[in-house]
PDB file of C-alpha atoms in Angstrom:
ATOM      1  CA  UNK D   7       0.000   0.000   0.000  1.00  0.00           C
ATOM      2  CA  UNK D   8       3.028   2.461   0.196  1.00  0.00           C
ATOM      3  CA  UNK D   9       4.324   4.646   2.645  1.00  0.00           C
ATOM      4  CA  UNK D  10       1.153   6.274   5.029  1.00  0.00           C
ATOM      5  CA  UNK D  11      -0.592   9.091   4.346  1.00  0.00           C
ATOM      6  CA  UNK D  12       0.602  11.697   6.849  1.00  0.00           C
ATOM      7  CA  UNK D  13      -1.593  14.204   8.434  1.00  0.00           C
ATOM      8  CA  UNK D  14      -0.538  17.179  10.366  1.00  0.00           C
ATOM      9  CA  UNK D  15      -3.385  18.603  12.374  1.00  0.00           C
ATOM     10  CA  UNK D  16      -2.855  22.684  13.456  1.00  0.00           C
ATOM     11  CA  UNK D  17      -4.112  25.105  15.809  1.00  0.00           C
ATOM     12  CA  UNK D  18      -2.808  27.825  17.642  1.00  0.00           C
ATOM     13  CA  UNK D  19      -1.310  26.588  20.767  1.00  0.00           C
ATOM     14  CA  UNK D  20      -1.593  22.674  20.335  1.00  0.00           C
ATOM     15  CA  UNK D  21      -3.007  21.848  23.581  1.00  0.00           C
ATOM     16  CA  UNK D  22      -6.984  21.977  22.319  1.00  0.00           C
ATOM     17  CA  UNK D  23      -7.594  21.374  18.977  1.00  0.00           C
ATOM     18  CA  UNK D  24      -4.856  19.812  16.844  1.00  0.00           C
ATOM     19  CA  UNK D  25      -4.312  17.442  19.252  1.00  0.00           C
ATOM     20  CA  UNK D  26      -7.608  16.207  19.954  1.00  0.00           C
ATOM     21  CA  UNK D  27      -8.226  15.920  16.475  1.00  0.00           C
ATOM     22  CA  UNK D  28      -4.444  14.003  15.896  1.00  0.00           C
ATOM     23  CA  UNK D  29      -5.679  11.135  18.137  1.00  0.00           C
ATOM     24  CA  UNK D  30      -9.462  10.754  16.981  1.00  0.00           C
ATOM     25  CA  UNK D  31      -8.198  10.600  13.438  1.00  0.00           C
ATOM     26  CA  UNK D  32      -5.746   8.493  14.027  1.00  0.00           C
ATOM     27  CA  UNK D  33      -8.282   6.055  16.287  1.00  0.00           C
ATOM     28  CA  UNK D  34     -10.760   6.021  13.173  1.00  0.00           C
ATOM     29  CA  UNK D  35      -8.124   5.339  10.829  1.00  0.00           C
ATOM     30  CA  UNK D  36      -6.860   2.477  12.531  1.00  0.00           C
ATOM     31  CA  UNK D  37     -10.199   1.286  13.058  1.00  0.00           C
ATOM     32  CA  UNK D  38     -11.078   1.587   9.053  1.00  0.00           C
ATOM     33  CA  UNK D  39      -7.431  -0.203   8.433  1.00  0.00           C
ATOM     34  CA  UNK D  40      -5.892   3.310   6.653  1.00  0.00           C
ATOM     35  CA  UNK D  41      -2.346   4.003   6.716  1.00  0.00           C
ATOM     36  CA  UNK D  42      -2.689   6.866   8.477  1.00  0.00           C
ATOM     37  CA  UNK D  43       0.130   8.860  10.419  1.00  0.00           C
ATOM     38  CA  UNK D  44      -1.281  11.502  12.144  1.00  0.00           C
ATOM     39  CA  UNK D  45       0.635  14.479  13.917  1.00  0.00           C
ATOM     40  CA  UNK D  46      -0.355  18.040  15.485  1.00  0.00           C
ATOM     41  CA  UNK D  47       1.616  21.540  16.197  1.00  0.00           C
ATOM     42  CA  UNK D  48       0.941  25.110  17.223  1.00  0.00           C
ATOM     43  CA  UNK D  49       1.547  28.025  14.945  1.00  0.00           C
ATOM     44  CA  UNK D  50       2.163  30.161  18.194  1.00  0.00           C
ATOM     45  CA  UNK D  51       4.974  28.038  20.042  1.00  0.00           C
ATOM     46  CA  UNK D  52       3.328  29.350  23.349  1.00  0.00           C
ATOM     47  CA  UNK D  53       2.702  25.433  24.976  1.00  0.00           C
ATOM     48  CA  UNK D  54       6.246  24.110  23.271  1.00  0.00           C
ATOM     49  CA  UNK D  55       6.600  21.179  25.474  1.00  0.00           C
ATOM     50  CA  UNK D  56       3.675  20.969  27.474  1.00  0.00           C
ATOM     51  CA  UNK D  57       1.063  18.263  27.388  1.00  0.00           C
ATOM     52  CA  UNK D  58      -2.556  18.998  26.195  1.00  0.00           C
ATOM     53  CA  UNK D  59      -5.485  20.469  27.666  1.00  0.00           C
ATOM     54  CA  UNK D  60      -7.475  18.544  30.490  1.00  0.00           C
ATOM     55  CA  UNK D  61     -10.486  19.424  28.675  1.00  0.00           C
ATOM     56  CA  UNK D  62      -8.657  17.408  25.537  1.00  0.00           C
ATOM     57  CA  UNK D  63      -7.409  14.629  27.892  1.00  0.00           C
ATOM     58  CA  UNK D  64     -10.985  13.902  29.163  1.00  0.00           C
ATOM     59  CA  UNK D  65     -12.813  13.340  25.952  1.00  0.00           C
ATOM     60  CA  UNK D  66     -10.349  11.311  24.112  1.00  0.00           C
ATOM     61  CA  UNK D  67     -10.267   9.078  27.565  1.00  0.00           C
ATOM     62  CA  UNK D  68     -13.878   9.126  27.091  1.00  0.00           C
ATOM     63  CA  UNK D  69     -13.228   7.574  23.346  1.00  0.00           C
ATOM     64  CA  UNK D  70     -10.640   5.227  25.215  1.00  0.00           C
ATOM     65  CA  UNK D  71      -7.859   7.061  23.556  1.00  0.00           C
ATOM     66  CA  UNK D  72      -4.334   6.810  25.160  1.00  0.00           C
ATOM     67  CA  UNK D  73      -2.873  10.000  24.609  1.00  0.00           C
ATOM     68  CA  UNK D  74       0.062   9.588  26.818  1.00  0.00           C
ATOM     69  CA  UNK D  75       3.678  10.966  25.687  1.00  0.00           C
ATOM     70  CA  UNK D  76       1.512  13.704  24.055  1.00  0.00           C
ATOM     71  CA  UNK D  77       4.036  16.822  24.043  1.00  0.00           C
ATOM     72  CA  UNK D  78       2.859  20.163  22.638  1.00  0.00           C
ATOM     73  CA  UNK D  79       5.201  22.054  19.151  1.00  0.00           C
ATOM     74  CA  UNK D  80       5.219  24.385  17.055  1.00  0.00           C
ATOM     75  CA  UNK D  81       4.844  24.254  13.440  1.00  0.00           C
ATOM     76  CA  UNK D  82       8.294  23.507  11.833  1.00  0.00           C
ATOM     77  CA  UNK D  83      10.061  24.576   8.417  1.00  0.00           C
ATOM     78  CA  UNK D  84      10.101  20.568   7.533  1.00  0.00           C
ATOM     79  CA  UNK D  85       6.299  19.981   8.245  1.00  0.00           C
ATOM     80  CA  UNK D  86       5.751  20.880   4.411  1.00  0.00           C
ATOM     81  CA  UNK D  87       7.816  18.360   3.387  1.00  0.00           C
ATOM     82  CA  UNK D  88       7.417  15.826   5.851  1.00  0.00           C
ATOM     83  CA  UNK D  89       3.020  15.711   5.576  1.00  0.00           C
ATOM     84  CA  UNK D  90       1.145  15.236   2.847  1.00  0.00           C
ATOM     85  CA  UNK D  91      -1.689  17.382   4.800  1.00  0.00           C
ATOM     86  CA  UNK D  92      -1.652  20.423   6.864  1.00  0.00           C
ATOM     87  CA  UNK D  93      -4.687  20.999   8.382  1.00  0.00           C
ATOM     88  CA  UNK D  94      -5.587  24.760   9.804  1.00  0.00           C
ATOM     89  CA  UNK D  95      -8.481  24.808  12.648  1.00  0.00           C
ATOM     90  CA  UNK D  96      -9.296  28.249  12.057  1.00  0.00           C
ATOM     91  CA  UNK D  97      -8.676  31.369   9.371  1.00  0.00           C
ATOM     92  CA  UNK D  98      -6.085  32.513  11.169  1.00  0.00           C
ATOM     93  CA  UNK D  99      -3.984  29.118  11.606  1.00  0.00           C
ATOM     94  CA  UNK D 100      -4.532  28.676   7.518  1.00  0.00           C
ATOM     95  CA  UNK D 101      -2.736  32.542   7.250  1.00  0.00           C
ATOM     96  CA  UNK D 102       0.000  31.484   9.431  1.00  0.00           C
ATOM     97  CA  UNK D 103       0.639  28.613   7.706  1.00  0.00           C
ATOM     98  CA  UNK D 104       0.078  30.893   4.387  1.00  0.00           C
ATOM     99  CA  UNK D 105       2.405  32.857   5.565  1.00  0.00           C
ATOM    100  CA  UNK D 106       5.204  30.222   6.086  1.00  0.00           C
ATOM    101  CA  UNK D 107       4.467  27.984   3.611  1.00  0.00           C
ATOM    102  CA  UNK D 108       2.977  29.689   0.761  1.00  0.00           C
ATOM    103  CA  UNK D 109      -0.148  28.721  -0.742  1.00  0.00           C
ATOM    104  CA  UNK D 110      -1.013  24.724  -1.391  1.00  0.00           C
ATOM    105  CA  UNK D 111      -4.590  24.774  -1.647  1.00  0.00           C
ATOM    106  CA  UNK D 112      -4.668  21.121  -1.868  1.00  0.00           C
ATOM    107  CA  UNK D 113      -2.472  20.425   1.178  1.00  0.00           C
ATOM    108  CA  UNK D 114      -2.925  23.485   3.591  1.00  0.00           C
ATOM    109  CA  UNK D 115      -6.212  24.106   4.296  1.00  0.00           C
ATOM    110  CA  UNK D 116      -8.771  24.408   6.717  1.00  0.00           C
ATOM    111  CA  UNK D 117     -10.296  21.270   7.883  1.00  0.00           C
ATOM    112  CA  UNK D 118     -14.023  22.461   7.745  1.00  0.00           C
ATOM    113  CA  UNK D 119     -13.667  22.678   3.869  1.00  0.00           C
ATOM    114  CA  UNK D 120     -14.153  19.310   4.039  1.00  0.00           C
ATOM    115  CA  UNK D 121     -17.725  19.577   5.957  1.00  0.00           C
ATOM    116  CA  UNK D 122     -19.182  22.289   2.930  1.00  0.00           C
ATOM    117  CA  UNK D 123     -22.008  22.023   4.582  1.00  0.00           C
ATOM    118  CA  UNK D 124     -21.444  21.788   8.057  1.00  0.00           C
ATOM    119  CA  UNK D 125     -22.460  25.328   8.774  1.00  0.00           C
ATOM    120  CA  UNK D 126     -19.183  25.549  10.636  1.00  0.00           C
ATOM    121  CA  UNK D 127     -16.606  27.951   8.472  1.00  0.00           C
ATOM    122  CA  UNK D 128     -13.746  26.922  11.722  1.00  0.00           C
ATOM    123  CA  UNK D 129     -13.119  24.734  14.638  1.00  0.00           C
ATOM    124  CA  UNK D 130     -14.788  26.679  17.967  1.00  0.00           C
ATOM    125  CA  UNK D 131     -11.480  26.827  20.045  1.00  0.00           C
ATOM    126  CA  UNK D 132     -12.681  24.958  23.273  1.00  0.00           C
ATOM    127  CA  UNK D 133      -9.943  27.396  25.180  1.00  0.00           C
ATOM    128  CA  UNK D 134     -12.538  30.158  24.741  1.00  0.00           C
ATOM    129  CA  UNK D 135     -15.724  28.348  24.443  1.00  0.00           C
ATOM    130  CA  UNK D 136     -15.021  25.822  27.489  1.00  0.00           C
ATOM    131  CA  UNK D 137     -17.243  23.719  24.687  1.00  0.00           C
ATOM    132  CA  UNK D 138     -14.851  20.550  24.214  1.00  0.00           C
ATOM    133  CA  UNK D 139     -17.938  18.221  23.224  1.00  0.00           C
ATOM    134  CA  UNK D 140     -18.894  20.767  20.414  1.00  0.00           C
ATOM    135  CA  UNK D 141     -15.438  20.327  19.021  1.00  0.00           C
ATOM    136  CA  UNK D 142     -14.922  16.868  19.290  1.00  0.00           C
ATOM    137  CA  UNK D 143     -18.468  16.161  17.367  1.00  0.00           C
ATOM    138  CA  UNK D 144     -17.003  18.557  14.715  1.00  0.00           C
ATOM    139  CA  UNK D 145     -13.517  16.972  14.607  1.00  0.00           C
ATOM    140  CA  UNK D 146     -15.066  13.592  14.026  1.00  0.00           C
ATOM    141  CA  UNK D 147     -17.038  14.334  11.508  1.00  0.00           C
ATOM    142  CA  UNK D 148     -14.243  16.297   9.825  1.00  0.00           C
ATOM    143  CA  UNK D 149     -11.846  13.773  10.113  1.00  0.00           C
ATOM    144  CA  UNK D 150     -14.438  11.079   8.599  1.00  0.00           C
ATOM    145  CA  UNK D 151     -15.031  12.958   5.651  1.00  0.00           C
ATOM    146  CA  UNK D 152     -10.735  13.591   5.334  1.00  0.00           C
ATOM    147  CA  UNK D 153     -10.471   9.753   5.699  1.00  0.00           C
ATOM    148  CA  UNK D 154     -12.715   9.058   3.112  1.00  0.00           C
ATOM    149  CA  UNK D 155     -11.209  11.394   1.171  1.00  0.00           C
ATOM    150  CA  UNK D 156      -7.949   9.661   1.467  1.00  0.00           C
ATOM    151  CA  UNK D 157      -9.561   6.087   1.212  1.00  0.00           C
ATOM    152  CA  UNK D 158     -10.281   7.227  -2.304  1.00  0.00           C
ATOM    153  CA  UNK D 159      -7.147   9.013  -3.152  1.00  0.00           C
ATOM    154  CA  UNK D 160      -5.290   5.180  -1.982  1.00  0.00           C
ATOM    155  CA  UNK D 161      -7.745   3.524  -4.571  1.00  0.00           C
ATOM    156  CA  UNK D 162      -6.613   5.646  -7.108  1.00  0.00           C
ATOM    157  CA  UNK D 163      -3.054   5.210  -6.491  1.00  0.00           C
ATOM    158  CA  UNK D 164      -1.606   2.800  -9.260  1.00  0.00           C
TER     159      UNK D 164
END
């Protein structure tokens, strides 16, 4: 099947978002059988080295989701290379990453282009919301609609 698809999940701080949404779409690609490798960072550097939110912890222990050895980065120069995805939460994360990385409309962009429909133009940051459930339900169903994306981009490969 080749080398894994690689996913690199970003938000600002990496202690909410990207990392919540690393493990569940890394769970649900496991449990669909996709080579999937997924990875999150911070555009702002401000957690570097810190473990994630409780509010993070909690509802991927719900989902029975060991998330130990987590530790909180920032986005580096190699991440363009090294994923095949980057993943912005948020407007502003997809200018940061803009900003660094140029424009790759096909592998930086914001994950709720994938739910066209969702109503939801970002990820609600659960730091300001306190809302972690709300972003979990919108994670999974983001990272669903990613995975089949890539389960059809695999069946395409020659």
């Amino acid at each position: 099947m080749g080398h894994p698809v690689k996913v690199l999940f970003v938000c600002l701080g990496n202690i909410c978002r990207s990392p919540m949404a690393e493990y569940l779409c890394r769970n649900m690609a496991a449990a669909r059988g996709l080579p999937v490798h997924t990875a999150s960072a911070g555009t702002s550097g401000w957690h570097d080295g810190e473990g994630m939110h409780c509010g993070s912890l909690e509802i991927l222990s719900d989902e029975g989701i060991d998330s130990s050895g987590f530790v909180s980065r920032r986005v580096r120069a190699q991440d363009l290379a090294d994923f095949d995805y980057l993943l912005a939460m948020d407007d502003d994360n997809l200018a940061e990453l803009e900003q660094r990385f140029g424009r790759h409309p096909g592998k930086i962009f914001k994950i709720t282009d994938l739910l066209p429909d969702s109503g939801y133009s970002h990820v609600p940051d659960p730091w300001y919301t306190g809302n972690f459930n709300e972003t979990r339900r919108i994670l999974t169903a983001c990272c669903s609609a990613l995975l089949g994306k890539i389960e059809k981009d695999l069946a395409c490969r020659p």
